[in-house]
């Protein structure tokens, strides 16, 4: 499929790279692809970034039939542009599409489209340490219709945002509130899909955590309210007595690309890593026995976010004296090193945009 390009004739001033925050600035262009039942995906185009024209009855606005992804592009010291495991994200986009009854995208074509868009906006890729170009592909149901059914029209859009750290804390540990009232997802639901509803379901608990002076929540499973699932919008890892433990994928947990990268790095380093059920009681016992060495979240946005304290029903568990642990730091340095081309990519994870 041919991709037409319409250049933005009024490009914006670039933001200050030392104060980007996360998801506040957008580049000059976006990629758009339409879907119509019977015709398939069509009209691939790169156009100036700007508001969409949507019918107020568009189904995404009412029933949330949509999916999204998140990935990053980095500018290397020698001027190349690298993506990190983009095929994994596009593969997951189709897993989410299948759950939301949205037609699949052609993953190879989506990667080509992504590369073309990045080439057009390449001068937006920030180079300050800790910065990158965040890539947000998403699909929305656009039928003007208030009945509940799969839409027969969709838009697949990719937008780009130069970003710094997701949390203002950066790699400094965040304080986490263990949420035992609200749940994020249940098995059989949409927890494993990257879809707006999961994030909508999380916002109230996040606000509650903020009110209690915590940065994020630790989610427990929706059935027994006992087993640890995720932290905030991230997958979660604990170092217990020298062994790394992460919740096994069970249908309500998102299969994170950074989660998978972390597991593979740990294995390559000979560190014992186990994917299994982990209850909050077991974690509390490990803490009391002095065996909870480190805890961290993994995600594309923050990469690694160490936890410095957990609050479970008023039981405070300080972790590693509220400091970033050695394994958390090593994983962060290695993944961001590979992403930015400063560390040799022996895993074959990076894809160059040329
Ligand atoms: C993540 O990368 O951690 C995410 O889930 C993206 C976030 C901005 C929703």
mmCIF file of N, CA, C and O and ligand atoms in Angstrom, residues 22 68 70 134 136 166 194 199 233-234 254 298-302, ligand 1:
data_model
loop_
_atom_site.group_PDB
_atom_site.id
_atom_site.type_symbol
_atom_site.label_atom_id
_atom_site.label_comp_id
_atom_site.label_asym_id
_atom_site.label_seq_id
_atom_site.Cartn_x
_atom_site.Cartn_y
_atom_site.Cartn_z
ATOM 1 N N UNK A 22 6.074 13.927 30.269
ATOM 2 C CA UNK A 22 5.618 12.785 29.461
ATOM 3 C C UNK A 22 4.314 13.111 28.741
ATOM 4 O O UNK A 22 3.329 13.498 29.381
ATOM 5 N N UNK A 68 -4.585 0.552 21.953
ATOM 6 C CA UNK A 68 -3.417 1.393 21.695
ATOM 7 C C UNK A 68 -2.149 0.626 22.006
ATOM 8 O O UNK A 68 -2.177 -0.463 22.575
ATOM 9 N N UNK A 70 2.344 1.447 22.876
ATOM 10 C CA UNK A 70 3.335 2.444 23.263
ATOM 11 C C UNK A 70 4.705 1.886 22.973
ATOM 12 O O UNK A 70 5.003 0.741 23.324
ATOM 13 N N UNK A 134 8.379 9.049 22.130
ATOM 14 C CA UNK A 134 7.346 8.058 22.446
ATOM 15 C C UNK A 134 6.408 7.935 21.254
ATOM 16 O O UNK A 134 6.003 8.938 20.658
ATOM 17 N N UNK A 136 2.830 6.462 19.830
ATOM 18 C CA UNK A 136 1.520 5.999 20.284
ATOM 19 C C UNK A 136 0.662 5.618 19.079
ATOM 20 O O UNK A 136 -0.003 6.462 18.483
ATOM 21 N N UNK A 166 8.630 9.317 32.785
ATOM 22 C CA UNK A 166 7.173 9.188 32.989
ATOM 23 C C UNK A 166 6.788 9.713 34.367
ATOM 24 O O UNK A 166 5.860 10.487 34.514
ATOM 25 N N UNK A 194 -4.385 -4.109 25.490
ATOM 26 C CA UNK A 194 -4.060 -2.702 25.757
ATOM 27 C C UNK A 194 -5.193 -1.871 25.171
ATOM 28 O O UNK A 194 -5.202 -1.532 23.989
ATOM 29 N N UNK A 199 -7.489 1.382 31.512
ATOM 30 C CA UNK A 199 -6.853 2.565 32.099
ATOM 31 C C UNK A 199 -7.918 3.433 32.770
ATOM 32 O O UNK A 199 -7.684 3.997 33.836
ATOM 33 N N UNK A 233 0.448 1.280 35.786
ATOM 34 C CA UNK A 233 0.251 0.805 34.412
ATOM 35 C C UNK A 233 1.400 -0.112 33.991
ATOM 36 O O UNK A 233 1.680 -0.262 32.803
ATOM 37 N N UNK A 234 2.078 -0.714 34.979
ATOM 38 C CA UNK A 234 3.287 -1.476 34.662
ATOM 39 C C UNK A 234 3.207 -2.914 35.169
ATOM 40 O O UNK A 234 2.456 -3.211 36.100
ATOM 41 N N UNK A 254 -1.222 -7.623 31.547
ATOM 42 C CA UNK A 254 -0.719 -7.271 30.218
ATOM 43 C C UNK A 254 0.668 -7.901 30.013
ATOM 44 O O UNK A 254 1.527 -7.810 30.896
ATOM 45 N N UNK A 298 7.928 -2.494 35.468
ATOM 46 C CA UNK A 298 8.523 -2.403 34.136
ATOM 47 C C UNK A 298 7.448 -1.962 33.141
ATOM 48 O O UNK A 298 6.314 -2.440 33.194
ATOM 49 N N UNK A 299 7.802 -1.042 32.257
ATOM 50 C CA UNK A 299 6.862 -0.596 31.227
ATOM 51 C C UNK A 299 7.624 0.227 30.195
ATOM 52 O O UNK A 299 8.736 0.688 30.467
ATOM 53 N N UNK A 300 7.014 0.425 29.052
ATOM 54 C CA UNK A 300 7.694 1.197 28.013
ATOM 55 C C UNK A 300 7.916 2.636 28.462
ATOM 56 O O UNK A 300 8.988 3.202 28.260
ATOM 57 N N UNK A 301 6.890 3.211 29.109
ATOM 58 C CA UNK A 301 6.960 4.638 29.429
ATOM 59 C C UNK A 301 8.068 4.941 30.434
ATOM 60 O O UNK A 301 8.908 5.798 30.200
ATOM 61 N N UNK A 302 8.085 4.230 31.568
ATOM 62 C CA UNK A 302 9.073 4.522 32.610
ATOM 63 C C UNK A 302 10.295 3.602 32.520
ATOM 64 O O UNK A 302 11.282 3.831 33.212
HETATM 65 C C1 LIG B 1 3.630 1.957 29.916
HETATM 66 O O1 LIG B 1 4.457 1.979 29.028
HETATM 67 O O2 LIG B 1 3.949 1.760 31.087
HETATM 68 C C2 LIG B 1 2.243 2.188 29.589
HETATM 69 O O3 LIG B 1 1.405 1.417 29.923
HETATM 70 C C3 LIG B 1 1.918 3.426 28.861
HETATM 71 C C4 LIG B 1 1.207 4.372 29.756
HETATM 72 C C5 LIG B 1 1.534 5.781 29.377
HETATM 73 C C6 LIG B 1 -0.249 4.104 29.764
#
